[in-house]
Short mmCIF file of C-alpha atoms in Angstrom, two decimals:
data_model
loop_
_atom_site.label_atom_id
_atom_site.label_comp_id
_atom_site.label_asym_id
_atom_site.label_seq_id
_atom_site.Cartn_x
_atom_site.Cartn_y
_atom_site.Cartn_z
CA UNK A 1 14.85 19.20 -1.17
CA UNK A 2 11.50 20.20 0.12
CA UNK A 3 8.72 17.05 -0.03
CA UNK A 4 6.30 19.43 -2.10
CA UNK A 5 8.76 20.04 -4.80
CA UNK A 6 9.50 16.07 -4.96
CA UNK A 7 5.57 15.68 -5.03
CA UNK A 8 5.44 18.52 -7.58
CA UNK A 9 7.87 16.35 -10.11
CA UNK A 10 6.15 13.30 -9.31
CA UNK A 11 2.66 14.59 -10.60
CA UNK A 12 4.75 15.94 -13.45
CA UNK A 13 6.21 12.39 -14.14
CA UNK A 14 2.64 10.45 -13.52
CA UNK A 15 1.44 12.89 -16.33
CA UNK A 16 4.41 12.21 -18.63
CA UNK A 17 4.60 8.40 -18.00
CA UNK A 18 0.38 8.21 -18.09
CA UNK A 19 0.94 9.47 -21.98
CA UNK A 20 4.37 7.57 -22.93
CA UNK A 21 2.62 4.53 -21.69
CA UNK A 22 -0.48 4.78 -23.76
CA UNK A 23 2.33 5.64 -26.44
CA UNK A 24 4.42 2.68 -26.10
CA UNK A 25 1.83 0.14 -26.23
CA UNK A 26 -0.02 1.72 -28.91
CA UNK A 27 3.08 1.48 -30.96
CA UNK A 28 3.45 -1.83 -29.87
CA UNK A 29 -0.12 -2.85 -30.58
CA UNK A 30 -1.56 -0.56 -33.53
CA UNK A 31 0.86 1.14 -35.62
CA UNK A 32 3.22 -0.96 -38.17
CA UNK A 33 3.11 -4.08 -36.53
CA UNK A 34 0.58 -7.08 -37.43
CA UNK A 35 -0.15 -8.02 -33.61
CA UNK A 36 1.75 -7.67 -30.47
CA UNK A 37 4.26 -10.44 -30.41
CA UNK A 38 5.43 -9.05 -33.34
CA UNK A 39 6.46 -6.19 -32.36
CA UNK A 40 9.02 -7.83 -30.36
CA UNK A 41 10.74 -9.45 -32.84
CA UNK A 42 14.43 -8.32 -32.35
CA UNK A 43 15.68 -6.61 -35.40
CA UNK A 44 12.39 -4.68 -35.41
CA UNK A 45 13.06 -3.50 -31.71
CA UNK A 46 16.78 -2.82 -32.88
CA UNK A 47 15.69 -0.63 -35.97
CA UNK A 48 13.17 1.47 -33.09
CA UNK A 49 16.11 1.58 -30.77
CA UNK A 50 17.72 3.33 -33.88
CA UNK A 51 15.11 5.62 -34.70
CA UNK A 52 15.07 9.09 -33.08
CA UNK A 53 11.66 9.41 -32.04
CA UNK A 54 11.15 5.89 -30.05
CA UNK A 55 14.53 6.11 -28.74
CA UNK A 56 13.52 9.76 -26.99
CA UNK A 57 10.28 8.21 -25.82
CA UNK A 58 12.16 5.14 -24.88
CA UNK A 59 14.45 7.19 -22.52
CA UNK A 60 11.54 9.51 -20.93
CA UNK A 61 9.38 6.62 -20.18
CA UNK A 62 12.65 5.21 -18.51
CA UNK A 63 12.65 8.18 -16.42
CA UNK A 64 9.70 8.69 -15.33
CA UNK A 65 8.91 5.18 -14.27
CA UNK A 66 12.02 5.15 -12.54
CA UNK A 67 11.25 8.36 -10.72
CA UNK A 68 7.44 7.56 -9.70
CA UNK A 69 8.34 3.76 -8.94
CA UNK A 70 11.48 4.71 -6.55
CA UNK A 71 9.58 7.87 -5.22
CA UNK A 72 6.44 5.64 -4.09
CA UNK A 73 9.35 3.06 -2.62
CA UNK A 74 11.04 5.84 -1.07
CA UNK A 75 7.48 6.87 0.96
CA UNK A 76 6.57 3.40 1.95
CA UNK A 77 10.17 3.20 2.77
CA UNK A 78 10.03 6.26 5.56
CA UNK A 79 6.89 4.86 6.95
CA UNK A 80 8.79 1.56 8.15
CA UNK A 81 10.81 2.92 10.58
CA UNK A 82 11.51 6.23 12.38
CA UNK A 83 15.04 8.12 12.72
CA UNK A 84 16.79 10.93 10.99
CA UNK A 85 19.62 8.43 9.64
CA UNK A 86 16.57 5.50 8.56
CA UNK A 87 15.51 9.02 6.50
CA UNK A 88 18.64 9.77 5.58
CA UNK A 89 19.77 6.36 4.19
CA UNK A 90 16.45 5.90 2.51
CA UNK A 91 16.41 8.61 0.65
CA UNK A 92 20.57 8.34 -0.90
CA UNK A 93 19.63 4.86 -0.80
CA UNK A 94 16.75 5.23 -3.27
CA UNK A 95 18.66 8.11 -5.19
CA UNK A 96 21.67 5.77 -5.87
CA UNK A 97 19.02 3.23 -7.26
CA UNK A 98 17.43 5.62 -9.60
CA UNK A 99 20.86 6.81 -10.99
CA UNK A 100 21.72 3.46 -11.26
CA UNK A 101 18.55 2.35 -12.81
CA UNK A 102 18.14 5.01 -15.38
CA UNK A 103 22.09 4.48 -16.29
CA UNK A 104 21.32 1.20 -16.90
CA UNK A 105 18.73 1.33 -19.23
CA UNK A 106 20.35 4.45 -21.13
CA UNK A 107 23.17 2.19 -21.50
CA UNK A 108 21.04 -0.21 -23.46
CA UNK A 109 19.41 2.11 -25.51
CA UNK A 110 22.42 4.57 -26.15
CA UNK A 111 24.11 1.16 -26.98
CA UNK A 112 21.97 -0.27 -29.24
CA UNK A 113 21.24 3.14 -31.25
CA UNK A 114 25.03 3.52 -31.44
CA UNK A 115 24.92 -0.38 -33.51
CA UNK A 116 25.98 -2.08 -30.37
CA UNK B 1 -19.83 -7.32 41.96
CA UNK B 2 -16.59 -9.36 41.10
CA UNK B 3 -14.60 -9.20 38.58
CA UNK B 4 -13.09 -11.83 36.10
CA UNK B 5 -9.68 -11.94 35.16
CA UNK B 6 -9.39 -13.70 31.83
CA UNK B 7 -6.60 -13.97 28.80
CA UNK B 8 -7.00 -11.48 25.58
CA UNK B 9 -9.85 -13.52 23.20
CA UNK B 10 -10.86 -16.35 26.07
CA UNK B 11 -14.34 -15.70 26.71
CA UNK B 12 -15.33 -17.11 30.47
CA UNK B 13 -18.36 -15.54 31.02
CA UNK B 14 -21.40 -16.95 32.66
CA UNK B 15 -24.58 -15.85 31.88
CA UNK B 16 -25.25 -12.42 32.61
CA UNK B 17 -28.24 -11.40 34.35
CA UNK B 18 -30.68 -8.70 32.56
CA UNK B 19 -29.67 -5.08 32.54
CA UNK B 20 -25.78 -5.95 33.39
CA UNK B 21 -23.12 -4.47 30.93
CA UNK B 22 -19.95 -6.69 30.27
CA UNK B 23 -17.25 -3.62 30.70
CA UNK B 24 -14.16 -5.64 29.05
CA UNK B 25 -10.70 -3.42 29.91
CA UNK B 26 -7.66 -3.74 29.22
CA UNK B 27 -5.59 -3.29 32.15
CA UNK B 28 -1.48 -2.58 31.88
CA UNK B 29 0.91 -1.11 34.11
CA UNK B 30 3.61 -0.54 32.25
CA UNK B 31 5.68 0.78 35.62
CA UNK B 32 5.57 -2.64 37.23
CA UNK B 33 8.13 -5.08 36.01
CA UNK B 34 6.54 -8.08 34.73
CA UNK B 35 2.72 -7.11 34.54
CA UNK B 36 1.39 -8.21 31.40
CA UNK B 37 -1.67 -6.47 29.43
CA UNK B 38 -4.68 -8.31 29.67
CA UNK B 39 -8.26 -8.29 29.75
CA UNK B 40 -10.74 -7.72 32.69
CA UNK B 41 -14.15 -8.43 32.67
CA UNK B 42 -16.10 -6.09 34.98
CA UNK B 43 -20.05 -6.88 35.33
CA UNK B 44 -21.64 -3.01 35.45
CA UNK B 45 -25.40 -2.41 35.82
CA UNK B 46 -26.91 -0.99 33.06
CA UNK B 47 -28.69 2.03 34.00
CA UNK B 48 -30.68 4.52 32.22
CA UNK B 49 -28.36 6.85 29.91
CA UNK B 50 -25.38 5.43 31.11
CA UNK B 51 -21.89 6.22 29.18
CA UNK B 52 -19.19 4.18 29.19
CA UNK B 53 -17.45 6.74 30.76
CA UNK B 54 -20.38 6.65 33.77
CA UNK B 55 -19.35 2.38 33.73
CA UNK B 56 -16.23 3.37 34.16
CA UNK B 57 -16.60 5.68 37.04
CA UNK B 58 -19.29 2.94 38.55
CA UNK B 59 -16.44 0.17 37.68
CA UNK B 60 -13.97 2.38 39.48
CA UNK B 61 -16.10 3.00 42.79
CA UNK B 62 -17.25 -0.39 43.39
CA UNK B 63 -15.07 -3.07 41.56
CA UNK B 64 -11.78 -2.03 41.41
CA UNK B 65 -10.21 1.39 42.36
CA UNK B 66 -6.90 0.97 40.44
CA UNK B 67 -8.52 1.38 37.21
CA UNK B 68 -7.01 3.98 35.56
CA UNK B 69 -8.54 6.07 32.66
CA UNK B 70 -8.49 9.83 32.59
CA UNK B 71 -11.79 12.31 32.56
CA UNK B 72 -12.49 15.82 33.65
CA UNK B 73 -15.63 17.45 32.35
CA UNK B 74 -17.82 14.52 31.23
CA UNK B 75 -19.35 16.64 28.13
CA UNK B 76 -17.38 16.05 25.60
CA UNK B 77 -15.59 18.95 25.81
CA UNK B 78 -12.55 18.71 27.39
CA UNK B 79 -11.09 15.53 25.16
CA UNK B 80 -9.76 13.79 28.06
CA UNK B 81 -11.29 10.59 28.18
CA UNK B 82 -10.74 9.33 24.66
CA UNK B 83 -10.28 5.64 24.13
CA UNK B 84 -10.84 2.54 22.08
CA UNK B 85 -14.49 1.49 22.57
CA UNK B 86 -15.13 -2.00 20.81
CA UNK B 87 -12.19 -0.87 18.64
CA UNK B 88 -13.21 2.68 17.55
CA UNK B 89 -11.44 5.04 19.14
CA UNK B 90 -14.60 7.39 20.80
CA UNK B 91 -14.59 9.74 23.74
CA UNK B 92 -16.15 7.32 26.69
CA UNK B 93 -18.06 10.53 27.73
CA UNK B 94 -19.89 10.51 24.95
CA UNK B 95 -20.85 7.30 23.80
CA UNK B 96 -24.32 5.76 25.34
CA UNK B 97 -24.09 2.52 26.26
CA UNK B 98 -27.29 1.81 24.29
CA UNK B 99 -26.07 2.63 21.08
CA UNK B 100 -23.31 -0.04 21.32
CA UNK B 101 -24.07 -3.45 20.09
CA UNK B 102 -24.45 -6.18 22.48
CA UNK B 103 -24.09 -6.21 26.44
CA UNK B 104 -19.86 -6.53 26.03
CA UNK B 105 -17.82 -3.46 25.72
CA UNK B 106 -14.40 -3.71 24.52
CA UNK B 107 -12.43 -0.50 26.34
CA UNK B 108 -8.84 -0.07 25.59
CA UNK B 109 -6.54 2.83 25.39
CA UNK B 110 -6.01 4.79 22.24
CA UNK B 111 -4.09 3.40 19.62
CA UNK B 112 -0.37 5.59 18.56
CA UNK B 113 -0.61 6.83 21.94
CA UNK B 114 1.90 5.23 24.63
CA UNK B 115 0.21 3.69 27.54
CA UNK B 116 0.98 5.14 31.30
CA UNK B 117 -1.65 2.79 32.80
CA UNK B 118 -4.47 1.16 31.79
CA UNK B 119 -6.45 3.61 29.30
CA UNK B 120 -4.50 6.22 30.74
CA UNK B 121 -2.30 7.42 27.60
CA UNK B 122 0.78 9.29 27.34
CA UNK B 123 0.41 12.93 25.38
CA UNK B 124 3.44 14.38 25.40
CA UNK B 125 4.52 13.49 21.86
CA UNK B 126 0.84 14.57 20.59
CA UNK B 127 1.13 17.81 22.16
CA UNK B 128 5.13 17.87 21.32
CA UNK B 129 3.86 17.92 17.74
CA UNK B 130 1.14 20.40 18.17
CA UNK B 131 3.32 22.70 19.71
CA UNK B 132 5.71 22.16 16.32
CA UNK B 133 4.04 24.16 14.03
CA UNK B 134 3.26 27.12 16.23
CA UNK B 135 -0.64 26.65 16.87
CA UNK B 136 -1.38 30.52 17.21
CA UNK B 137 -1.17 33.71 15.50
CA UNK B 138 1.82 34.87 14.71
CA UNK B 139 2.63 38.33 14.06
CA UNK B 140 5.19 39.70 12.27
CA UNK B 141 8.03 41.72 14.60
CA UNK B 142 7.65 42.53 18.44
CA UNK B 143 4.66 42.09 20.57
CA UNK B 144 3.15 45.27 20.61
CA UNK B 145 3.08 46.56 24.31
CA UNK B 146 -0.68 47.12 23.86
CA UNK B 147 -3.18 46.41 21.73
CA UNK B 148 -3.47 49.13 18.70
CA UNK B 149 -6.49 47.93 16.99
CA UNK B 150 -8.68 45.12 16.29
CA UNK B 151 -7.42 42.66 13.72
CA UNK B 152 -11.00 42.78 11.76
CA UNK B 153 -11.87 39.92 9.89
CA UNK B 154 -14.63 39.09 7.23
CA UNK B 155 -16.81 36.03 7.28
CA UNK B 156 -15.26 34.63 4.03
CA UNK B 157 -11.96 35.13 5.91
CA UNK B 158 -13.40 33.51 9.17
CA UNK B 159 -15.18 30.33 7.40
CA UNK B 160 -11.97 29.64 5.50
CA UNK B 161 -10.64 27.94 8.58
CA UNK B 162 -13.97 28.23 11.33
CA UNK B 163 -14.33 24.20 11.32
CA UNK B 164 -10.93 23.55 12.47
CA UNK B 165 -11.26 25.95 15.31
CA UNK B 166 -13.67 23.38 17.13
CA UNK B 167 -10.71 20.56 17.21
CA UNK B 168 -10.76 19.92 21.65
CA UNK B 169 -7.26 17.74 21.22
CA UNK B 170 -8.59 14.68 22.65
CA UNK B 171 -6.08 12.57 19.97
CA UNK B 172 -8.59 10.40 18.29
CA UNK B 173 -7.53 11.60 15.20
CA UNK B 174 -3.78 10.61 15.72
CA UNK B 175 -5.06 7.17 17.29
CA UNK B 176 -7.35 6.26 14.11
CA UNK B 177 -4.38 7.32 11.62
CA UNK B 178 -2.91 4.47 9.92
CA UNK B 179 -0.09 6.39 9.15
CA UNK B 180 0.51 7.07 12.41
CA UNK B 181 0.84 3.23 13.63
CA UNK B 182 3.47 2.58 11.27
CA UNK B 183 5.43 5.99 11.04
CA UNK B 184 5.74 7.64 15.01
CA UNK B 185 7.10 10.75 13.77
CA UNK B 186 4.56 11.90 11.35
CA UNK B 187 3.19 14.82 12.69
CA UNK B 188 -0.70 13.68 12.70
CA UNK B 189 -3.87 15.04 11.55
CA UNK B 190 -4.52 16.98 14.82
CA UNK B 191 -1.02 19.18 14.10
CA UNK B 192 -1.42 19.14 10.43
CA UNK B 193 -5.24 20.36 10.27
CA UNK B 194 -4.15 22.94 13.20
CA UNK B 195 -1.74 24.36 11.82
CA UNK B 196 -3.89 24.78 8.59
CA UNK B 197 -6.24 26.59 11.23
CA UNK B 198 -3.66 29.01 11.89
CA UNK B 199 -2.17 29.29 7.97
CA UNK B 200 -5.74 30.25 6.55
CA UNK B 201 -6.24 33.03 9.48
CA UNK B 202 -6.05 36.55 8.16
CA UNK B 203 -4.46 37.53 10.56
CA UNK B 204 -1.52 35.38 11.04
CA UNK B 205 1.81 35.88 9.55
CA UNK B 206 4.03 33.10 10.72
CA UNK B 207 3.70 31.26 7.29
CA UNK B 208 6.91 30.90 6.44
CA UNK B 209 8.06 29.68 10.00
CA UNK B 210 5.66 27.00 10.05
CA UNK B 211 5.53 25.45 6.82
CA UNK B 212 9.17 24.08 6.45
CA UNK B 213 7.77 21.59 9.91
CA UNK B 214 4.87 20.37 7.33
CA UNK B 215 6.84 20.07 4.05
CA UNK B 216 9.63 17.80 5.79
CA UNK B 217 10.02 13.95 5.67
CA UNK B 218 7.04 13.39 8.00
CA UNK B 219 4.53 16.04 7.48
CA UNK B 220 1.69 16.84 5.46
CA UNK B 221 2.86 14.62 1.95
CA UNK B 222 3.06 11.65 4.48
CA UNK B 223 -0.91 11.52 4.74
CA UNK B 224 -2.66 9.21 2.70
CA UNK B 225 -6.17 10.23 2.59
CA UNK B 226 -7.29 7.30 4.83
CA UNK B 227 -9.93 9.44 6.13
CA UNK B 228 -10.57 7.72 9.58
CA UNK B 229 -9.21 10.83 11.23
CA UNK B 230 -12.23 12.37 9.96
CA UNK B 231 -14.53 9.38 10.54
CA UNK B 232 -13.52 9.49 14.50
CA UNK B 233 -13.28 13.16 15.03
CA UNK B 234 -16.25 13.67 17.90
CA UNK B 235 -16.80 17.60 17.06
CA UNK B 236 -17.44 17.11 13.63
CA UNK B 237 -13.61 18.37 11.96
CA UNK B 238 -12.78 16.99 8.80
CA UNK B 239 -8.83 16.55 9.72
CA UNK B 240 -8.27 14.75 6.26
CA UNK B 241 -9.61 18.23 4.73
CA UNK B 242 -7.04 20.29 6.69
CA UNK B 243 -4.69 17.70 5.58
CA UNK B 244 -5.14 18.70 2.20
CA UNK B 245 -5.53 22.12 2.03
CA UNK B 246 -2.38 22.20 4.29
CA UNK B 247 -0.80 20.47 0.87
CA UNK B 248 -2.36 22.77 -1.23
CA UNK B 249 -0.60 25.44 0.49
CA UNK B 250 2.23 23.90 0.53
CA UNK B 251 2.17 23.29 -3.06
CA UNK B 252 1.23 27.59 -4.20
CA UNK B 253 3.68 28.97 -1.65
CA UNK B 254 6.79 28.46 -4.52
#
């Protein structure tokens, strides 16, 4: 894949993760919850987990941190060393990781929406 | 005058007499087995409008002719004798003695740039690169056998890339680049805001050969706006501009 279209998606995922941010911690901080530790209590994160709406916002936050954060890695990553395998490995390497990473967490939240 | 051989950061100088310069170069032979880089101290009479680049010739003639270092037209023209002066990477022709703080001058070679001896650097790679993204105008099909017609151009067309016509190659871009210390194949400000030169020309048509070189693991995305290519260029480019545009390009050519 060209490096323009990766930087293209990664100002597309700094954009969506800027707003899901804001989102997340103003749901956490101002709407329906008395302060922010309690909006951590467990069966109110459960009952969010469950809701459509959070869960969605839940899963693209997921995404595009996990995108931006392993894309940034990825760059530092190629300036270590030189070599067309070092560029090679890196870049599987961090594309395993973000599969991975983003399985992970949609396993939690697919999980706990399904009751589990 | 003698010279006085000392380790890198030992100072063991005596006091210097008015209007001496203490020249301090690094000296390295990377041919001979063994040598080691260090530091020479060279005691150079200051004279009126002096360059380093003069010290160095004066250092050459009368202290030590091994010295190595590389010059040619001694107007800052030509880009050959580019090198680290008290850590800056400036052409030697160029800088005045005078406007340098203190009577010690640090002279090394340029950083990113493998030594061949002394300040004498290595450009193969730097041109290697340059020669990369096809630095010239590219027409579409066969050369003509002669010259049809003028390729006319406007002065919008011209000013669009006029600044980065003045680059001389002298590398100081390259040897400023952070991103060049710690990634050797990144292609460099000097290729990257060249071959913008050559992208934004009217007349060229090689677009589409050149750009896959910058949009690949170690070309224009690479660059992180540091700016010190600008900062050291001695004609006055803005390298970190080029750098930009170039990504700009990049980025409408889907």
């Amino acid at each position: 894949m060209r490096e323009s279209t990766l930087q293209i998606v990664n100002y597309v995922m700094i954009a969506v993760l800027f707003f899901t941010v804001l989102l997340h911690l103003a749901l956490h901080g101002f709407f329906g919850f008395v302060d922010y530790e309690g909006s951590l209590v467990y069966s109110d994160v459960v009952t969010r987990y469950r809701q459509t709406i959070p869960a969605v916002m839940l899963t693209v936050l997921l995404i595009s941190a996990a995108f931006h954060g392993l894309y940034g890695l990825r760059n530092i990553l190629l300036e270590f060393r030189s070599g067309p395998v070092w560029d090679r490995t890196v870049s599987y390497g961090v594309l395993v990781a973000g599969i991975a990473l983003v399985g992970w967490g949609m396993r939690t939240i697919v999980l706990t929406a399904m009751g589990g | 005058m003698a010279a006085t051989v000392e380790a890198p950061g030992v100072t063991q100088v005596a006091a210097k007499p008015p209007g001496v310069v203490l020249l301090r170069v690094y000296r390295h032979n990377p041919a001979i087995p063994g040598d080691e880089a260090k530091i020479v101290t060279i005691r150079v009479p200051r004279l009126f409008g002096m360059t380093v680049l003069d010290a160095l010739i004066w250092a050459k003639e009368n202290v030590d002719p091994s010295l190595a270092f590389r010059c040619s037209c001694r107007m800052g023209i030509c880009g050959s004798c580019g090198m680290q002066i008290n850590g800056i990477p400036k052409l030697a022709c160029e800088t005045q003695l005078k406007e340098l703080e203190g009577d010690r001058i640090e002279v090394a070679p340029l950083q990113n740039h493998p030594v061949v001896r002394d300040l004498a650097t290595d450009f193969t790679g730097f041109f290697g690169k340059h020669r990369s993204v096809r630095p010239h105008v590219v027409r579409a099909g066969a050369e003509p056998a002669r010259i049809e017609r003028e390729l006319l151009q406007t002065e919008e067309q011209k000013l669009a890339y006029y600044q980065f016509t003045m680059c001389i190659m002298c590398g100081l871009c390259n040897s400023a680049c952070p991103i060049a210390t710690m990634d050797a194949q990144f292609l460099g400000p000097q290729a990257i805001a060249q071959a913008y030169r050559f992208t934004a020309d009217s007349r060229d048509q090689g677009r589409a050969a050149r750009l896959p070189v910058l949009d690949g693991h170690h070309g224009a995305w690479r660059c992180e706006i540091a700016g010190s290519c600008s900062a050291v260029c001695p004609k006055g480019v803005d390298p970190a501009l080029g750098i930009q545009l170039m990504k700009r390009t990049l980025l409408r050519r889907r």
